[in-house]
Amino acid sequence: VKRLNPLVEVAYTMTDEIGDDSSTRVHALVVNPGVRFAIDHRPTGLQVVPGISVPMQVLPAGDFEAAALAYLSFEHPAF
């Protein structure tokens, strides 16, 4: 049995960079859309969950960074 799960994760950070005479507040936003699906093996109860996403970060100066993220999880009732 397969189950498809679209997902979107969002993270916002705000940090202070402290220099000799002043400090600067730095903001960053990460949006991570992706998809994962579950493959159930009913006789053993094992569930295998592979997925992929594309985290995208918007930086203070308007710069943009993107990457690819692969995900693999093995879940079992014994754990």
A tleap script that builds the chain and sets N, CA, C and O, in Angstrom:
source leaprc.protein.ff14SB
mol = sequence {
  NVAL LYS ARG LEU ASN PRO LEU VAL GLU VAL
  ALA TYR THR MET THR ASP GLU ILE GLY ASP
  ASP SER SER THR ARG VAL HIE ALA LEU VAL
  VAL ASN PRO GLY VAL ARG PHE ALA ILE ASP
  HIE ARG PRO THR GLY LEU GLN VAL VAL PRO
  GLY ILE SER VAL PRO MET GLN VAL LEU PRO
  ALA GLY ASP PHE GLU ALA ALA ALA LEU ALA
  TYR LEU SER PHE GLU HIE PRO ALA CPHE
}
set mol.1.N position { 0.851 -1.177 0.000 }
set mol.1.CA position { 0.000 0.000 0.000 }
set mol.1.C position { 0.893 1.235 0.000 }
set mol.1.O position { 1.816 1.339 0.808 }
set mol.2.N position { 0.624 2.151 -0.889 }
set mol.2.CA position { 1.423 3.377 -0.981 }
set mol.2.C position { 0.560 4.577 -0.608 }
set mol.2.O position { -0.619 4.646 -0.953 }
set mol.3.N position { 1.168 5.513 0.096 }
set mol.3.CA position { 0.490 6.749 0.474 }
set mol.3.C position { 1.380 7.917 0.097 }
set mol.3.O position { 2.524 7.991 0.546 }
set mol.4.N position { 0.876 8.828 -0.718 }
set mol.4.CA position { 1.626 9.993 -1.175 }
set mol.4.C position { 1.298 11.189 -0.282 }
set mol.4.O position { 0.129 11.489 -0.036 }
set mol.5.N position { 2.349 11.872 0.204 }
set mol.5.CA position { 2.165 13.024 1.074 }
set mol.5.C position { 2.954 14.218 0.555 }
set mol.5.O position { 4.179 14.235 0.675 }
set mol.6.N position { 2.279 15.232 -0.029 }
set mol.6.CA position { 2.989 16.472 -0.348 }
set mol.6.C position { 3.251 17.221 0.954 }
set mol.6.O position { 2.501 17.077 1.919 }
set mol.7.N position { 4.309 18.015 0.978 }
set mol.7.CA position { 4.623 18.748 2.199 }
set mol.7.C position { 5.287 20.077 1.874 }
set mol.7.O position { 5.916 20.232 0.827 }
set mol.8.N position { 5.139 21.015 2.770 }
set mol.8.CA position { 5.848 22.296 2.698 }
set mol.8.C position { 6.259 22.651 4.115 }
set mol.8.O position { 5.430 22.710 5.023 }
set mol.9.N position { 7.553 22.888 4.290 }
set mol.9.CA position { 8.076 23.337 5.583 }
set mol.9.C position { 8.587 24.760 5.400 }
set mol.9.O position { 9.146 25.100 4.358 }
set mol.10.N position { 8.391 25.584 6.419 }
set mol.10.CA position { 8.849 26.970 6.374 }
set mol.10.C position { 9.582 27.271 7.669 }
set mol.10.O position { 9.103 26.950 8.757 }
set mol.11.N position { 10.746 27.889 7.542 }
set mol.11.CA position { 11.515 28.297 8.723 }
set mol.11.C position { 11.981 29.738 8.526 }
set mol.11.O position { 12.463 30.111 7.456 }
set mol.12.N position { 11.830 30.522 9.560 }
set mol.12.CA position { 12.281 31.922 9.546 }
set mol.12.C position { 13.226 32.110 10.718 }
set mol.12.O position { 12.912 31.722 11.843 }
set mol.13.N position { 14.380 32.702 10.459 }
set mol.13.CA position { 15.322 32.974 11.546 }
set mol.13.C position { 15.687 34.450 11.564 }
set mol.13.O position { 15.689 35.130 10.538 }
set mol.14.N position { 15.992 34.914 12.757 }
set mol.14.CA position { 16.456 36.281 12.944 }
set mol.14.C position { 17.606 36.210 13.944 }
set mol.14.O position { 17.435 35.754 15.074 }
set mol.15.N position { 18.767 36.663 13.516 }
set mol.15.CA position { 19.945 36.633 14.384 }
set mol.15.C position { 20.589 38.009 14.423 }
set mol.15.O position { 20.397 38.828 13.524 }
set mol.16.N position { 21.340 38.244 15.458 }
set mol.16.CA position { 22.102 39.484 15.591 }
set mol.16.C position { 23.570 39.199 15.368 }
set mol.16.O position { 24.159 38.354 16.041 }
set mol.17.N position { 24.166 39.920 14.405 }
set mol.17.CA position { 25.605 39.839 14.192 }
set mol.17.C position { 26.231 41.032 14.895 }
set mol.17.O position { 25.957 42.184 14.558 }
set mol.18.N position { 27.067 40.742 15.868 }
set mol.18.CA position { 27.638 41.793 16.701 }
set mol.18.C position { 29.050 42.091 16.238 }
set mol.18.O position { 29.907 41.208 16.199 }
set mol.19.N position { 29.279 43.345 15.889 }
set mol.19.CA position { 30.599 43.806 15.466 }
set mol.19.C position { 31.259 44.610 16.569 }
set mol.19.O position { 30.765 44.637 17.697 }
set mol.20.N position { 32.367 45.265 16.261 }
set mol.20.CA position { 33.091 46.061 17.253 }
set mol.20.C position { 32.290 47.273 17.717 }
set mol.20.O position { 32.248 47.567 18.912 }
set mol.21.N position { 31.659 47.973 16.786 }
set mol.21.CA position { 30.960 49.208 17.129 }
set mol.21.C position { 29.444 49.127 16.993 }
set mol.21.O position { 28.736 50.003 17.491 }
set mol.22.N position { 28.939 48.099 16.333 }
set mol.22.CA position { 27.494 48.028 16.107 }
set mol.22.C position { 27.052 46.579 15.924 }
set mol.22.O position { 27.866 45.659 15.838 }
set mol.23.N position { 25.758 46.416 15.869 }
set mol.23.CA position { 25.216 45.086 15.597 }
set mol.23.C position { 24.223 45.188 14.441 }
set mol.23.O position { 23.630 46.240 14.200 }
set mol.24.N position { 24.061 44.097 13.750 }
set mol.24.CA position { 23.158 44.048 12.608 }
set mol.24.C position { 22.220 42.872 12.781 }
set mol.24.O position { 22.652 41.772 13.124 }
set mol.25.N position { 20.957 43.096 12.549 }
set mol.25.CA position { 19.978 42.024 12.611 }
set mol.25.C position { 19.858 41.396 11.222 }
set mol.25.O position { 19.648 42.096 10.231 }
set mol.26.N position { 19.993 40.077 11.161 }
set mol.26.CA position { 19.962 39.349 9.895 }
set mol.26.C position { 18.729 38.429 9.881 }
set mol.26.O position { 18.502 37.664 10.818 }
set mol.27.N position { 17.954 38.519 8.817 }
set mol.27.CA position { 16.751 37.715 8.653 }
set mol.27.C position { 16.986 36.708 7.531 }
set mol.27.O position { 17.628 37.029 6.531 }
set mol.28.N position { 16.468 35.493 7.693 }
set mol.28.CA position { 16.553 34.481 6.638 }
set mol.28.C position { 15.260 33.676 6.618 }
set mol.28.O position { 14.671 33.397 7.662 }
set mol.29.N position { 14.833 33.312 5.427 }
set mol.29.CA position { 13.607 32.545 5.236 }
set mol.29.C position { 13.936 31.315 4.395 }
set mol.29.O position { 14.566 31.430 3.343 }
set mol.30.N position { 13.510 30.136 4.858 }
set mol.30.CA position { 13.684 28.896 4.105 }
set mol.30.C position { 12.307 28.291 3.849 }
set mol.30.O position { 11.526 28.084 4.778 }
set mol.31.N position { 12.022 28.012 2.588 }
set mol.31.CA position { 10.789 27.324 2.190 }
set mol.31.C position { 11.224 26.006 1.561 }
set mol.31.O position { 12.069 25.984 0.666 }
set mol.32.N position { 10.637 24.902 2.039 }
set mol.32.CA position { 11.072 23.571 1.627 }
set mol.32.C position { 9.880 22.732 1.130 }
set mol.32.O position { 9.306 21.967 1.904 }
set mol.33.N position { 9.502 22.870 -0.160 }
set mol.33.CA position { 8.433 22.026 -0.685 }
set mol.33.C position { 8.982 20.647 -1.053 }
set mol.33.O position { 10.137 20.515 -1.458 }
set mol.34.N position { 8.156 19.644 -0.908 }
set mol.34.CA position { 8.612 18.305 -1.253 }
set mol.34.C position { 7.470 17.310 -1.285 }
set mol.34.O position { 6.296 17.661 -1.173 }
set mol.35.N position { 7.859 16.058 -1.443 }
set mol.35.CA position { 6.884 14.976 -1.468 }
set mol.35.C position { 7.540 13.738 -0.856 }
set mol.35.O position { 8.735 13.497 -1.022 }
set mol.36.N position { 6.731 12.972 -0.152 }
set mol.36.CA position { 7.189 11.692 0.380 }
set mol.36.C position { 6.047 10.706 0.257 }
set mol.36.O position { 4.884 11.093 0.151 }
set mol.37.N position { 6.387 9.437 0.270 }
set mol.37.CA position { 5.330 8.432 0.215 }
set mol.37.C position { 5.700 7.265 1.104 }
set mol.37.O position { 6.874 6.992 1.352 }
set mol.38.N position { 4.680 6.590 1.574 }
set mol.38.CA position { 4.868 5.463 2.495 }
set mol.38.C position { 4.589 4.163 1.764 }
set mol.38.O position { 3.617 4.042 1.018 }
set mol.39.N position { 5.457 3.203 1.994 }
set mol.39.CA position { 5.267 1.858 1.473 }
set mol.39.C position { 5.119 0.943 2.683 }
set mol.39.O position { 6.069 0.752 3.443 }
set mol.40.N position { 3.929 0.380 2.860 }
set mol.40.CA position { 3.648 -0.481 4.008 }
set mol.40.C position { 3.887 -1.939 3.658 }
set mol.40.O position { 3.439 -2.418 2.616 }
set mol.41.N position { 4.587 -2.633 4.523 }
set mol.41.CA position { 4.746 -4.081 4.388 }
set mol.41.C position { 3.943 -4.690 5.527 }
set mol.41.O position { 4.459 -4.868 6.631 }
set mol.42.N position { 2.704 -5.003 5.265 }
set mol.42.CA position { 1.748 -5.400 6.306 }
set mol.42.C position { 2.149 -6.630 7.124 }
set mol.42.O position { 1.918 -6.628 8.333 }
set mol.43.N position { 2.730 -7.669 6.547 }
set mol.43.CA position { 3.046 -8.839 7.378 }
set mol.43.C position { 4.017 -8.535 8.523 }
set mol.43.O position { 3.909 -9.123 9.600 }
set mol.44.N position { 4.964 -7.618 8.293 }
set mol.44.CA position { 5.952 -7.314 9.336 }
set mol.44.C position { 5.649 -6.015 10.075 }
set mol.44.O position { 6.197 -5.781 11.151 }
set mol.45.N position { 4.790 -5.170 9.519 }
set mol.45.CA position { 4.513 -3.878 10.129 }
set mol.45.C position { 5.526 -2.812 9.762 }
set mol.45.O position { 5.429 -1.677 10.228 }
set mol.46.N position { 6.507 -3.166 8.924 }
set mol.46.CA position { 7.524 -2.209 8.507 }
set mol.46.C position { 6.928 -1.208 7.531 }
set mol.46.O position { 6.167 -1.569 6.634 }
set mol.47.N position { 7.287 0.060 7.723 }
set mol.47.CA position { 6.888 1.110 6.792 }
set mol.47.C position { 8.159 1.795 6.299 }
set mol.47.O position { 8.967 2.267 7.099 }
set mol.48.N position { 8.329 1.847 4.990 }
set mol.48.CA position { 9.471 2.519 4.373 }
set mol.48.C position { 8.958 3.828 3.798 }
set mol.48.O position { 7.973 3.841 3.060 }
set mol.49.N position { 9.630 4.943 4.134 }
set mol.49.CA position { 9.166 6.261 3.715 }
set mol.49.C position { 10.305 7.007 3.004 }
set mol.49.O position { 11.137 7.627 3.667 }
set mol.50.N position { 10.353 6.954 1.661 }
set mol.50.CA position { 11.309 7.771 0.928 }
set mol.50.C position { 10.675 9.110 0.543 }
set mol.50.O position { 9.454 9.221 0.426 }
set mol.51.N position { 11.519 10.114 0.351 }
set mol.51.CA position { 11.006 11.414 -0.053 }
set mol.51.C position { 12.092 12.279 -0.636 }
set mol.51.O position { 13.277 11.957 -0.553 }
set mol.52.N position { 11.675 13.390 -1.234 }
set mol.52.CA position { 12.614 14.365 -1.790 }
set mol.52.C position { 12.004 15.753 -1.631 }
set mol.52.O position { 10.787 15.924 -1.708 }
set mol.53.N position { 12.869 16.737 -1.409 }
set mol.53.CA position { 12.395 18.115 -1.295 }
set mol.53.C position { 13.453 19.060 -1.856 }
set mol.53.O position { 14.584 18.661 -2.133 }
set mol.54.N position { 13.055 20.329 -2.018 }
set mol.54.CA position { 13.938 21.354 -2.561 }
set mol.54.C position { 13.934 22.551 -1.612 }
set mol.54.O position { 13.128 23.467 -1.778 }
set mol.55.N position { 14.838 22.551 -0.606 }
set mol.55.CA position { 14.896 23.712 0.286 }
set mol.55.C position { 15.428 24.942 -0.452 }
set mol.55.O position { 16.458 24.884 -1.124 }
set mol.56.N position { 14.708 26.049 -0.313 }
set mol.56.CA position { 15.085 27.307 -0.963 }
set mol.56.C position { 15.209 28.378 0.113 }
set mol.56.O position { 14.289 28.579 0.905 }
set mol.57.N position { 16.346 29.061 0.139 }
set mol.57.CA position { 16.597 30.078 1.162 }
set mol.57.C position { 16.686 31.447 0.515 }
set mol.57.O position { 17.397 31.644 -0.471 }
set mol.58.N position { 15.946 32.395 1.091 }
set mol.58.CA position { 16.013 33.784 0.670 }
set mol.58.C position { 16.829 34.522 1.720 }
set mol.58.O position { 16.484 34.531 2.902 }
set mol.59.N position { 17.910 35.137 1.274 }
set mol.59.CA position { 18.838 35.822 2.177 }
set mol.59.C position { 18.564 37.319 2.182 }
set mol.59.O position { 17.835 37.818 1.325 }
set mol.60.N position { 19.150 38.049 3.151 }
set mol.60.CA position { 18.823 39.470 3.337 }
set mol.60.C position { 19.006 40.348 2.101 }
set mol.60.O position { 18.166 41.209 1.838 }
set mol.61.N position { 20.066 40.156 1.347 }
set mol.61.CA position { 20.328 41.025 0.196 }
set mol.61.C position { 19.517 40.605 -1.027 }
set mol.61.O position { 19.770 41.085 -2.132 }
set mol.62.N position { 18.552 39.720 -0.838 }
set mol.62.CA position { 17.759 39.241 -1.952 }
set mol.62.C position { 18.397 38.052 -2.652 }
set mol.62.O position { 17.882 37.569 -3.660 }
set mol.63.N position { 19.525 37.578 -2.112 }
set mol.63.CA position { 20.173 36.401 -2.685 }
set mol.63.C position { 19.278 35.186 -2.469 }
set mol.63.O position { 18.437 35.164 -1.571 }
set mol.64.N position { 19.477 34.189 -3.305 }
set mol.64.CA position { 18.626 33.012 -3.299 }
set mol.64.C position { 19.501 31.774 -3.420 }
set mol.64.O position { 20.381 31.721 -4.279 }
set mol.65.N position { 19.272 30.781 -2.574 }
set mol.65.CA position { 19.999 29.521 -2.636 }
set mol.65.C position { 18.996 28.381 -2.652 }
set mol.65.O position { 17.957 28.451 -1.995 }
set mol.66.N position { 19.309 27.321 -3.409 }
set mol.66.CA position { 18.443 26.149 -3.448 }
set mol.66.C position { 19.304 24.892 -3.419 }
set mol.66.O position { 20.470 24.910 -3.812 }
set mol.67.N position { 18.718 23.820 -2.954 }
set mol.67.CA position { 19.423 22.539 -2.874 }
set mol.67.C position { 18.397 21.424 -3.050 }
set mol.67.O position { 17.195 21.675 -3.150 }
set mol.68.N position { 18.889 20.204 -3.084 }
set mol.68.CA position { 18.008 19.037 -3.123 }
set mol.68.C position { 18.257 18.222 -1.862 }
set mol.68.O position { 19.396 18.091 -1.414 }
set mol.69.N position { 17.196 17.681 -1.296 }
set mol.69.CA position { 17.295 16.914 -0.066 }
set mol.69.C position { 16.555 15.594 -0.248 }
set mol.69.O position { 15.369 15.580 -0.577 }
set mol.70.N position { 17.263 14.484 -0.031 }
set mol.70.CA position { 16.640 13.166 -0.090 }
set mol.70.C position { 16.399 12.669 1.328 }
set mol.70.O position { 17.179 12.956 2.236 }
set mol.71.N position { 15.322 11.926 1.510 }
set mol.71.CA position { 14.890 11.475 2.830 }
set mol.71.C position { 14.536 9.998 2.745 }
set mol.71.O position { 13.873 9.571 1.799 }
set mol.72.N position { 14.971 9.218 3.723 }
set mol.72.CA position { 14.607 7.815 3.784 }
set mol.72.C position { 14.443 7.420 5.242 }
set mol.72.O position { 15.350 7.611 6.052 }
set mol.73.N position { 13.279 6.869 5.571 }
set mol.73.CA position { 12.973 6.477 6.940 }
set mol.73.C position { 12.425 5.052 6.957 }
set mol.73.O position { 11.625 4.670 6.103 }
set mol.74.N position { 12.866 4.280 7.937 }
set mol.74.CA position { 12.335 2.943 8.166 }
set mol.74.C position { 11.631 2.970 9.526 }
set mol.74.O position { 12.261 3.239 10.548 }
set mol.75.N position { 10.346 2.694 9.533 }
set mol.75.CA position { 9.573 2.750 10.767 }
set mol.75.C position { 8.940 1.389 11.021 }
set mol.75.O position { 8.356 0.770 10.131 }
set mol.76.N position { 9.077 0.947 12.262 }
set mol.76.CA position { 8.571 -0.373 12.631 }
set mol.76.C position { 7.885 -0.280 13.990 }
set mol.76.O position { 8.339 0.482 14.843 }
set mol.77.N position { 6.813 -1.024 14.221 }
set mol.77.CA position { 6.110 -0.966 15.514 }
set mol.77.C position { 7.003 -1.305 16.702 }
set mol.77.O position { 6.723 -0.868 17.819 }
set mol.78.N position { 8.070 -2.073 16.489 }
set mol.78.CA position { 8.955 -2.443 17.593 }
set mol.78.C position { 9.727 -1.242 18.133 }
set mol.78.O position { 10.248 -1.298 19.247 }
set mol.79.N position { 9.810 -0.165 17.366 }
set mol.79.CA position { 10.561 1.008 17.806 }
set mol.79.C position { 9.612 2.098 18.183 }
set mol.79.O position { 10.042 3.179 18.584 }
savepdb mol mol.pdb
quit
